Short mmCIF file of C-alpha atoms and ligand atoms in Angstrom, two decimals:
data_model
loop_
_atom_site.label_atom_id
_atom_site.label_comp_id
_atom_site.label_asym_id
_atom_site.label_seq_id
_atom_site.Cartn_x
_atom_site.Cartn_y
_atom_site.Cartn_z
CA MET W 1009 0.00 0.00 0.00
CA SER W 1010 1.50 3.35 -0.99
CA VAL W 1011 1.72 6.35 1.35
CA PRO W 1012 -1.23 8.79 1.11
CA ALA W 1013 -0.57 12.02 -0.84
CA ARG W 1014 -0.28 15.04 1.46
CA VAL W 1015 -2.63 17.72 0.17
CA CYS W 1016 -2.56 21.48 0.80
CA ILE W 1017 -5.94 23.07 0.10
CA LEU W 1018 -5.78 26.78 -0.67
CA GLY W 1019 -9.27 28.19 -0.16
CA ALA W 1020 -10.32 25.27 2.07
CA THR W 1021 -13.46 27.01 3.35
CA GLY W 1022 -14.76 27.81 -0.14
CA SER W 1023 -16.87 25.88 -2.60
CA ILE W 1024 -13.86 24.19 -4.28
CA GLY W 1025 -12.14 23.58 -0.94
CA VAL W 1026 -15.13 21.90 0.69
CA GLN W 1027 -15.77 19.69 -2.35
CA THR W 1028 -12.09 18.68 -2.40
CA LEU W 1029 -12.33 17.74 1.27
CA ASP W 1030 -15.36 15.60 0.45
CA ILE W 1031 -13.20 13.53 -1.95
CA VAL W 1032 -10.32 13.40 0.53
CA ARG W 1033 -12.69 12.05 3.19
CA ARG W 1034 -13.89 9.30 0.85
CA HIS W 1035 -10.33 8.05 0.24
CA PRO W 1036 -8.37 8.18 3.51
CA SER W 1037 -5.81 5.67 2.27
CA ARG W 1038 -4.98 7.88 -0.73
CA PHE W 1039 -5.10 11.46 0.56
CA VAL W 1040 -4.41 13.37 3.77
CA ALA W 1041 -5.65 16.93 4.31
CA ASP W 1042 -2.25 18.12 5.56
CA THR W 1043 -2.69 21.91 5.24
CA LEU W 1044 -5.83 24.03 5.10
CA VAL W 1045 -5.69 27.67 4.04
CA ALA W 1046 -8.41 30.35 4.14
CA HIS W 1047 -8.74 34.11 4.49
CA ARG W 1048 -10.78 35.15 7.53
CA ASN W 1049 -13.67 32.72 7.93
CA VAL W 1050 -12.59 31.49 11.36
CA GLU W 1051 -15.79 29.59 12.21
CA SER W 1052 -15.66 27.40 9.08
CA MET W 1053 -11.93 26.85 9.43
CA ALA W 1054 -12.30 25.80 13.08
CA ASP W 1055 -14.97 23.26 12.04
CA LEU W 1056 -12.71 21.90 9.28
CA CYS W 1057 -9.78 21.60 11.72
CA ARG W 1058 -11.89 19.60 14.20
CA ASP W 1059 -13.10 17.42 11.34
CA PHE W 1060 -9.87 16.81 9.40
CA ARG W 1061 -7.18 17.46 12.05
CA PRO W 1062 -4.69 19.02 9.57
CA ARG W 1063 -1.02 19.44 10.48
CA LEU W 1064 -1.23 23.15 9.60
CA ALA W 1065 -4.03 25.74 9.30
CA VAL W 1066 -3.23 29.12 7.78
CA MET W 1067 -5.40 32.23 7.75
CA ALA W 1068 -4.23 34.92 5.29
CA ASP W 1069 -5.56 37.47 7.76
CA ALA W 1070 -3.27 37.51 10.80
CA VAL W 1071 -6.01 38.67 13.20
CA ALA W 1072 -8.21 35.79 12.05
CA ALA W 1073 -5.27 33.42 12.67
CA ASP W 1074 -5.10 34.59 16.31
CA ARG W 1075 -8.82 34.02 16.69
CA LEU W 1076 -8.54 30.56 15.16
CA ALA W 1077 -5.67 29.64 17.48
CA SER W 1078 -7.68 30.64 20.54
CA GLN W 1079 -10.77 28.74 19.30
CA LEU W 1080 -8.72 25.56 18.82
CA ARG W 1081 -6.88 25.81 22.14
CA GLY W 1082 -7.67 23.01 24.59
CA GLN W 1083 -9.39 20.84 21.96
CA GLY W 1084 -6.73 18.14 21.82
CA LEU W 1085 -5.67 19.00 18.24
CA ASP W 1086 -2.06 19.01 17.05
CA THR W 1087 -2.88 21.57 14.33
CA ARG W 1088 -0.38 24.43 14.13
CA VAL W 1089 -1.93 27.80 13.23
CA GLU W 1090 -0.16 30.47 11.19
CA GLY W 1091 -1.25 33.81 9.77
CA GLY W 1092 -0.46 36.32 7.02
CA PRO W 1093 0.04 36.17 3.24
CA ASP W 1094 3.67 34.97 3.54
CA ALA W 1095 2.53 31.98 5.58
CA VAL W 1096 0.01 31.14 2.80
CA ALA W 1097 2.73 31.06 0.11
CA ALA W 1098 5.12 29.15 2.39
CA ALA W 1099 2.44 26.52 3.08
CA ALA W 1100 2.04 25.89 -0.67
CA ALA W 1101 5.81 25.43 -1.06
CA GLU W 1102 6.36 23.25 2.05
CA SER W 1103 8.54 20.25 1.22
CA THR W 1104 6.22 17.70 2.85
CA ILE W 1105 3.33 18.66 0.51
CA ASP W 1106 2.70 16.61 -2.65
CA THR W 1107 -0.44 18.22 -4.04
CA VAL W 1108 -1.67 21.81 -3.90
CA VAL W 1109 -5.31 22.59 -4.67
CA ALA W 1110 -5.36 26.18 -5.98
CA GLY W 1111 -8.85 27.14 -4.78
CA ILE W 1112 -8.41 30.73 -3.60
CA VAL W 1113 -10.67 33.15 -5.45
CA GLY W 1114 -9.12 35.94 -7.52
CA ALA W 1115 -5.68 37.53 -7.77
CA ALA W 1116 -5.22 36.84 -4.04
CA GLY W 1117 -4.19 33.30 -4.99
CA LEU W 1118 -1.34 34.33 -7.26
CA ALA W 1119 1.62 34.25 -4.84
CA ALA W 1120 0.72 30.83 -3.43
CA ASN W 1121 0.10 29.34 -6.89
CA LEU W 1122 3.49 30.60 -8.08
CA ALA W 1123 5.14 29.25 -4.92
CA ALA W 1124 3.59 25.83 -5.60
CA ALA W 1125 4.81 25.91 -9.22
CA ARG W 1126 8.34 26.91 -8.19
CA SER W 1127 8.40 24.04 -5.69
CA GLY W 1128 7.48 21.51 -8.39
CA LYS W 1129 4.16 20.46 -6.84
CA ARG W 1130 1.28 18.67 -8.42
CA ILE W 1131 -1.11 21.62 -8.79
CA LEU W 1132 -4.87 21.23 -9.18
CA LEU W 1133 -5.88 24.56 -10.67
CA ALA W 1134 -9.29 26.11 -10.01
CA ASN W 1135 -8.08 29.68 -9.46
CA LYS W 1136 -8.30 30.81 -13.09
CA GLU W 1137 -7.82 34.51 -12.27
CA ALA W 1138 -4.17 34.03 -11.27
CA LEU W 1139 -3.45 32.13 -14.49
CA VAL W 1140 -5.21 34.79 -16.56
CA MET W 1141 -3.00 37.46 -14.97
CA THR W 1142 0.33 35.73 -15.43
CA GLY W 1143 -0.19 33.04 -18.10
CA PRO W 1144 3.31 32.89 -19.66
CA LEU W 1145 5.13 33.43 -16.34
CA PHE W 1146 3.12 30.78 -14.51
CA MET W 1147 3.39 28.22 -17.31
CA SER W 1148 7.13 28.74 -17.57
CA ALA W 1149 7.51 28.30 -13.76
CA VAL W 1150 5.55 25.04 -14.08
CA ARG W 1151 7.86 23.78 -16.85
CA GLN W 1152 11.09 25.02 -15.30
CA HIS W 1153 10.46 23.45 -11.90
CA GLY W 1154 8.86 20.22 -13.10
CA ALA W 1155 5.45 20.92 -11.55
CA THR W 1156 2.43 18.94 -12.78
CA LEU W 1157 -0.53 21.15 -13.70
CA LEU W 1158 -3.98 19.56 -13.74
CA PRO W 1159 -7.04 21.73 -14.44
CA ILE W 1160 -10.11 21.26 -12.25
CA ASP W 1161 -12.19 24.01 -13.81
CA SER W 1162 -14.78 21.63 -15.31
CA GLU W 1163 -14.37 22.78 -18.94
CA HIS W 1164 -10.58 22.57 -18.90
CA ASN W 1165 -10.67 19.29 -17.07
CA ALA W 1166 -12.95 18.01 -19.83
CA VAL W 1167 -10.59 19.26 -22.56
CA PHE W 1168 -7.66 17.69 -20.70
CA GLN W 1169 -9.54 14.39 -20.62
CA VAL W 1170 -10.29 14.34 -24.37
CA LEU W 1171 -6.86 15.44 -25.59
CA PRO W 1172 -4.28 12.69 -26.02
CA GLU W 1173 -2.11 12.86 -22.87
CA GLY W 1174 -3.83 16.14 -21.94
CA ARG W 1175 -1.86 18.12 -24.52
CA LEU W 1176 -2.69 19.82 -27.79
CA VAL W 1177 -1.57 17.74 -30.79
CA ARG W 1178 -1.45 18.34 -34.51
CA GLY W 1179 -4.90 17.89 -36.04
CA VAL W 1180 -6.90 19.73 -33.36
CA ARG W 1181 -9.21 22.10 -35.22
CA LYS W 1182 -11.09 23.71 -32.33
CA VAL W 1183 -11.47 23.66 -28.57
CA TRP W 1184 -15.17 24.09 -27.70
CA LEU W 1185 -15.87 25.45 -24.22
CA THR W 1186 -19.46 24.90 -23.15
CA CYS W 1187 -21.22 27.59 -21.16
CA SER W 1188 -24.44 27.26 -19.16
CA GLY W 1189 -25.37 30.82 -20.10
CA GLY W 1190 -25.98 31.83 -16.47
CA PRO W 1191 -29.25 32.70 -14.73
CA PHE W 1192 -30.34 35.30 -17.30
CA ARG W 1193 -29.88 33.20 -20.43
CA ASP W 1194 -33.60 32.48 -20.96
CA LEU W 1195 -34.90 35.91 -19.91
CA PRO W 1196 -34.33 38.04 -23.04
CA ASP W 1197 -36.81 40.68 -21.88
CA LEU W 1198 -35.35 41.07 -18.39
CA ASP W 1199 -33.84 44.51 -17.81
CA LEU W 1200 -30.29 43.53 -16.82
CA ALA W 1201 -29.69 47.01 -15.40
CA SER W 1202 -32.00 46.22 -12.51
CA VAL W 1203 -30.93 42.71 -11.47
CA THR W 1204 -29.83 42.18 -7.87
CA PRO W 1205 -26.75 40.36 -6.55
CA ASP W 1206 -28.94 37.51 -5.26
CA GLN W 1207 -30.55 37.06 -8.70
CA ALA W 1208 -27.12 37.04 -10.35
CA CYS W 1209 -25.78 34.48 -7.87
CA LYS W 1210 -28.65 32.03 -8.44
CA HIS W 1211 -26.85 29.81 -10.93
CA PRO W 1212 -29.15 27.34 -12.70
CA ASN W 1213 -26.77 24.32 -12.64
CA TRP W 1214 -23.84 24.87 -10.27
CA SER W 1215 -23.52 26.00 -6.66
CA MET W 1216 -20.39 28.17 -6.44
CA GLY W 1217 -18.85 31.13 -4.61
CA ARG W 1218 -20.48 34.53 -5.19
CA LYS W 1219 -17.70 36.05 -7.33
CA ILE W 1220 -17.64 33.24 -9.90
CA SER W 1221 -21.45 33.15 -9.86
CA VAL W 1222 -21.60 36.80 -10.96
CA ASP W 1223 -18.90 36.05 -13.55
CA SER W 1224 -21.11 33.26 -14.88
CA ALA W 1225 -24.05 35.66 -15.14
CA THR W 1226 -22.02 38.27 -17.11
CA LEU W 1227 -20.25 35.55 -19.17
CA MET W 1228 -16.93 36.93 -17.93
CA ASN W 1229 -16.35 33.51 -16.38
CA LYS W 1230 -16.34 32.05 -19.90
CA GLY W 1231 -14.11 34.88 -21.08
CA LEU W 1232 -11.59 34.13 -18.33
CA GLU W 1233 -11.86 30.46 -19.30
CA VAL W 1234 -11.00 31.24 -22.94
CA ILE W 1235 -7.78 32.87 -21.69
CA GLU W 1236 -7.24 29.98 -19.25
CA ALA W 1237 -7.60 27.46 -22.12
CA HIS W 1238 -5.17 29.45 -24.24
CA TRP W 1239 -2.45 29.22 -21.58
CA LEU W 1240 -3.16 25.69 -20.41
CA PHE W 1241 -3.27 24.07 -23.84
CA GLY W 1242 -1.51 26.58 -26.09
CA ALA W 1243 -4.54 26.89 -28.37
CA PRO W 1244 -4.71 30.14 -30.39
CA ALA W 1245 -7.62 32.44 -29.47
CA GLU W 1246 -9.27 31.95 -32.88
CA ASP W 1247 -9.41 28.18 -32.30
CA ILE W 1248 -11.23 28.48 -28.96
CA GLU W 1249 -15.01 28.69 -29.34
CA VAL W 1250 -17.72 29.18 -26.76
CA VAL W 1251 -21.11 27.52 -27.14
CA ILE W 1252 -24.12 27.88 -24.84
CA HIS W 1253 -25.22 24.50 -23.50
CA PRO W 1254 -27.91 25.08 -20.87
CA GLN W 1255 -27.94 21.51 -19.50
CA SER W 1256 -24.25 21.59 -18.36
CA ILE W 1257 -23.86 17.90 -19.17
CA VAL W 1258 -21.26 18.18 -21.95
CA HIS W 1259 -18.44 19.85 -20.03
CA SER W 1260 -16.42 20.74 -23.15
CA MET W 1261 -15.22 19.29 -26.46
CA VAL W 1262 -12.27 19.04 -28.80
CA GLU W 1263 -12.85 19.01 -32.56
CA TYR W 1264 -10.25 17.26 -34.74
CA ASP W 1265 -9.38 17.70 -38.43
CA ASP W 1266 -10.79 14.29 -39.30
CA GLY W 1267 -14.31 15.40 -38.30
CA SER W 1268 -14.34 13.81 -34.83
CA ILE W 1269 -15.62 15.77 -31.87
CA LEU W 1270 -14.65 14.26 -28.51
CA ALA W 1271 -16.64 15.37 -25.48
CA GLN W 1272 -16.62 14.64 -21.76
CA LEU W 1273 -20.09 14.21 -20.22
CA GLY W 1274 -21.34 13.91 -16.68
CA ASN W 1275 -23.70 15.37 -14.12
CA PRO W 1276 -22.73 18.95 -13.22
CA ASP W 1277 -20.80 18.28 -9.99
CA MET W 1278 -17.31 19.69 -9.38
CA ARG W 1279 -16.36 16.56 -7.47
CA THR W 1280 -15.89 14.77 -10.84
CA PRO W 1281 -13.06 17.02 -12.11
CA ILE W 1282 -11.58 17.31 -8.60
CA ALA W 1283 -11.51 13.53 -8.15
CA HIS W 1284 -10.15 13.08 -11.67
CA ALA W 1285 -7.23 15.42 -11.00
CA LEU W 1286 -6.57 14.15 -7.46
CA ALA W 1287 -6.26 10.54 -8.64
CA TRP W 1288 -4.91 11.11 -12.17
CA PRO W 1289 -3.97 8.98 -14.06
CA GLU W 1290 -6.12 6.59 -12.05
CA ARG W 1291 -9.86 6.96 -11.45
CA ILE W 1292 -11.67 7.00 -8.13
CA GLU W 1293 -15.21 7.21 -6.83
CA ALA W 1294 -16.39 10.82 -6.40
CA GLY W 1295 -19.86 10.46 -4.86
CA VAL W 1296 -21.38 11.76 -8.11
CA PRO W 1297 -24.48 9.88 -9.33
CA PRO W 1298 -23.97 8.35 -12.78
CA LEU W 1299 -25.46 10.26 -15.68
CA ASP W 1300 -28.75 8.65 -16.69
CA LEU W 1301 -28.52 8.80 -20.49
CA VAL W 1302 -32.17 7.86 -20.99
CA ALA W 1303 -33.64 10.22 -18.38
CA MET W 1304 -31.39 13.21 -19.05
CA PRO W 1305 -32.88 16.21 -20.89
CA PRO W 1306 -32.13 16.66 -24.61
CA LEU W 1307 -28.72 18.27 -25.11
CA THR W 1308 -28.95 21.63 -26.86
CA PHE W 1309 -26.34 24.11 -28.08
CA ARG W 1310 -26.56 27.71 -29.27
CA THR W 1311 -24.40 30.76 -29.95
CA PRO W 1312 -23.77 33.17 -27.04
CA ASP W 1313 -25.36 36.63 -27.25
CA ARG W 1314 -22.28 38.84 -27.22
CA ASP W 1315 -24.26 42.09 -27.45
CA ARG W 1316 -26.21 41.40 -24.30
CA PHE W 1317 -23.15 39.99 -22.50
CA PRO W 1318 -20.18 42.10 -23.70
CA CYS W 1319 -17.73 40.62 -21.14
CA LEU W 1320 -17.05 37.62 -23.37
CA GLY W 1321 -15.87 39.83 -26.23
CA LEU W 1322 -13.80 41.96 -23.85
CA ALA W 1323 -11.92 38.85 -22.69
CA TYR W 1324 -11.16 37.83 -26.31
CA GLU W 1325 -9.97 41.39 -26.91
CA ALA W 1326 -7.65 41.28 -23.86
CA LEU W 1327 -6.23 37.96 -25.05
CA ARG W 1328 -5.63 39.42 -28.51
CA LEU W 1329 -3.89 42.49 -27.00
CA GLY W 1330 -1.73 40.20 -24.83
CA GLY W 1331 0.91 41.46 -22.36
CA THR W 1332 -0.68 43.05 -19.30
CA ALA W 1333 -4.18 43.31 -20.86
CA PRO W 1334 -5.58 40.07 -19.32
CA ALA W 1335 -4.34 41.18 -15.87
CA VAL W 1336 -6.05 44.55 -16.34
CA LEU W 1337 -9.26 42.84 -17.51
CA ASN W 1338 -9.20 40.59 -14.46
CA ALA W 1339 -8.45 43.36 -11.96
CA ALA W 1340 -11.19 45.64 -13.33
CA ASN W 1341 -13.61 42.73 -13.25
CA GLU W 1342 -12.76 41.85 -9.63
CA VAL W 1343 -13.31 45.47 -8.56
CA ALA W 1344 -16.55 45.86 -10.53
CA VAL W 1345 -17.99 42.53 -9.33
CA ALA W 1346 -17.15 43.36 -5.69
CA ALA W 1347 -18.91 46.74 -6.09
CA PHE W 1348 -21.93 45.03 -7.68
CA LEU W 1349 -22.10 42.47 -4.85
CA ASP W 1350 -21.94 45.35 -2.34
CA GLY W 1351 -24.97 46.93 -4.00
CA GLY W 1352 -22.99 49.93 -5.28
CA LEU W 1353 -23.03 49.17 -9.01
CA ARG W 1354 -25.51 48.13 -11.66
CA PHE W 1355 -25.00 44.74 -13.34
CA THR W 1356 -24.76 46.41 -16.74
CA ALA W 1357 -22.00 48.76 -15.50
CA ILE W 1358 -19.60 45.83 -15.00
CA PRO W 1359 -18.58 45.53 -18.70
CA ARG W 1360 -18.46 49.31 -19.13
CA ILE W 1361 -15.99 49.65 -16.25
CA ILE W 1362 -13.84 46.83 -17.62
CA GLU W 1363 -13.82 48.27 -21.14
CA SER W 1364 -12.90 51.72 -19.92
CA THR W 1365 -10.15 50.41 -17.63
CA LEU W 1366 -8.68 48.32 -20.45
CA ALA W 1367 -8.57 51.42 -22.65
CA ARG W 1368 -6.84 53.54 -20.00
CA VAL W 1369 -4.10 51.35 -18.51
CA PRO W 1370 -1.00 51.43 -20.76
CA LEU W 1371 -0.18 48.05 -22.27
CA VAL W 1372 3.14 46.40 -21.40
CA ARG W 1373 3.77 43.78 -24.09
CA GLN W 1374 6.14 41.34 -22.40
CA PRO W 1375 5.72 42.02 -18.69
CA ASP W 1376 7.72 40.49 -15.88
CA LEU W 1377 5.93 39.75 -12.60
CA ASP W 1378 6.50 43.29 -11.25
CA ALA W 1379 4.96 44.81 -14.38
CA VAL W 1380 1.92 42.52 -14.06
CA LEU W 1381 1.46 43.47 -10.40
CA GLN W 1382 1.84 47.15 -11.29
CA ALA W 1383 -0.79 46.84 -14.03
CA ASP W 1384 -3.10 45.00 -11.62
CA CYS W 1385 -2.68 47.80 -9.07
CA THR W 1386 -3.23 50.64 -11.58
CA ALA W 1387 -6.30 48.87 -12.99
CA ARG W 1388 -7.78 48.43 -9.50
CA GLU W 1389 -7.32 52.13 -8.72
CA LEU W 1390 -8.87 53.20 -12.02
CA ALA W 1391 -11.75 50.75 -11.86
CA GLY W 1392 -12.38 51.73 -8.22
CA ALA W 1393 -12.64 55.39 -9.24
CA LEU W 1394 -15.02 54.46 -12.07
CA THR W 1395 -17.31 52.52 -9.72
CA ARG W 1396 -17.67 55.74 -7.70
CA ASP W 1397 -18.32 57.82 -10.83
CA ARG W 1398 -22.10 58.24 -11.25
CA ASN W 1399 -21.79 58.20 -15.06
CA PHE W 1400 -20.42 54.67 -14.92
CA ALA W 1401 -22.10 53.18 -11.88
CA ARG W 1402 -25.61 53.82 -13.20
P1 NDP S 848 -15.44 30.78 -2.68
O1 NDP S 848 -15.78 32.22 -2.56
O2 NDP S 848 -16.48 29.77 -2.35
O3 NDP S 848 -14.15 30.46 -1.78
C1 NDP S 848 -13.01 31.26 -1.85
C2 NDP S 848 -11.95 30.70 -0.94
O4 NDP S 848 -10.77 31.51 -1.05
C3 NDP S 848 -12.35 30.73 0.54
O5 NDP S 848 -11.78 29.62 1.20
C4 NDP S 848 -11.69 32.02 1.03
O6 NDP S 848 -11.44 32.03 2.44
C5 NDP S 848 -10.39 31.95 0.25
N1 NDP S 848 -9.72 33.24 0.14
C6 NDP S 848 -10.24 34.40 -0.32
N2 NDP S 848 -9.30 35.37 -0.29
C7 NDP S 848 -8.19 34.81 0.20
C8 NDP S 848 -6.89 35.29 0.52
N3 NDP S 848 -6.56 36.58 0.34
N4 NDP S 848 -5.98 34.43 1.02
C9 NDP S 848 -6.30 33.13 1.25
N5 NDP S 848 -7.52 32.62 0.98
C10 NDP S 848 -8.44 33.45 0.46
O7 NDP S 848 -14.90 30.58 -4.17
P2 NDP S 848 -14.99 29.28 -5.09
O8 NDP S 848 -14.56 28.07 -4.32
O9 NDP S 848 -16.28 29.26 -5.80
O10 NDP S 848 -13.89 29.61 -6.19
C11 NDP S 848 -12.51 29.48 -5.93
C12 NDP S 848 -11.76 29.56 -7.26
O11 NDP S 848 -12.11 28.41 -8.02
C13 NDP S 848 -12.12 30.77 -8.12
O12 NDP S 848 -10.98 31.20 -8.80
C14 NDP S 848 -13.13 30.24 -9.10
O13 NDP S 848 -13.11 30.92 -10.33
C15 NDP S 848 -12.61 28.81 -9.29
N6 NDP S 848 -13.65 27.85 -9.70
C16 NDP S 848 -14.69 27.58 -8.85
C17 NDP S 848 -15.68 26.68 -9.23
C18 NDP S 848 -16.80 26.33 -8.30
O14 NDP S 848 -17.59 25.43 -8.65
N7 NDP S 848 -16.92 26.93 -7.16
C19 NDP S 848 -15.66 26.04 -10.57
C20 NDP S 848 -14.49 26.36 -11.34
C21 NDP S 848 -13.53 27.24 -10.92
P3 NDP S 848 -12.57 32.63 3.49
O15 NDP S 848 -13.69 31.63 3.47
O16 NDP S 848 -11.84 32.69 4.77
O17 NDP S 848 -12.98 33.97 2.92
MG1 MG S 849 -15.69 26.49 -15.44
#
């Protein structure tokens, strides 16, 4: 019997983190939840520590780490508690860790993801924003340090599964990313300017964190995924297509020159891609009910409405511009979505803020990490100012 893989879960208290822990719990002889990382949700982290008894628990917020330590005191746990962003990155690079689940939301996950790549870990990537920001730098760190990168974003996991050895080969004509279309896909008469955060977060097929739920409603999630697919598989932007598939059963497809289209199907449950990547190249049980081919609804596909949901086109445009543009797109989106979730911005202002920020931040064509971080910072300041500008926010 081999030794269980020691897993570090970045974003342990989130949707991806909790679903990863569900798989870990099902396979105690294969995986150990060695390190759990979160931001400031002390109550959830304390529950996870009592449940999984990790070696290390890290809160990115140092005050939250102190609160966690005092909550865990006297409970008979050996869990060490650390705090602060440096402790998060160090946890991902720790020599005893085999597998890092990159499940932090947004640019906040970048430093830890890079640390995991530079330490040659097996990385299960959910945190698409960090890859969008630093595509070439992150991919070269993965190659240089012999890390193994396995996508768990369901579309990219599907593409990985239907490409020979998970890599683009000659004869691939197109990568087709499927898209549920979000909660507003079948409401053409709905005035998008008046939708609330709760309406936007009510995803028809998936239960996810609030930021990615809004991204799914604006189609920016699919835009970020186009950029993610470009970096993961090296596919040119013009060969990556998005198709609306409301049933979320076909998770994505690869079209080959000989006329074949290979697809990966399954019930919409993130535990399938997470289990696939945790066990790869083997397969394990994920707690996901088998897809009932006879009872499932008819599978339908249609073209996305880019006029109603301009974020998709903005993401293609940022990918075409290259350099720091995807980082600027991502930063402006994070700021705009946070303002929308806070009730301070209309849904329809999100793409306008992103477009305007993209136009204003100077493009650096071949940025190093400092230039990316600088562009991220400038974009956040500009987008923040735009969210407070009545002409944009309304
Ligand atoms: P959630 O909002 O549910 O969880 C986010 C997690 O990140 C929480 O554990 C949170 O901790 C942690 N976190 C936030 N900021 C920091 C920080 N500064 N330092 C350390 N930890 C931090 O998000 P999701 O799980 O939905 O999404 C996570 C990522 O996975 C995103 O990039 C998303 O795009 C991607 N993804 C998610 C899918 C899903 O089904 N949910 C599907 C495909 C991709 P705390 O609880 O303490 O705030
Ligand atoms: Mg996805």
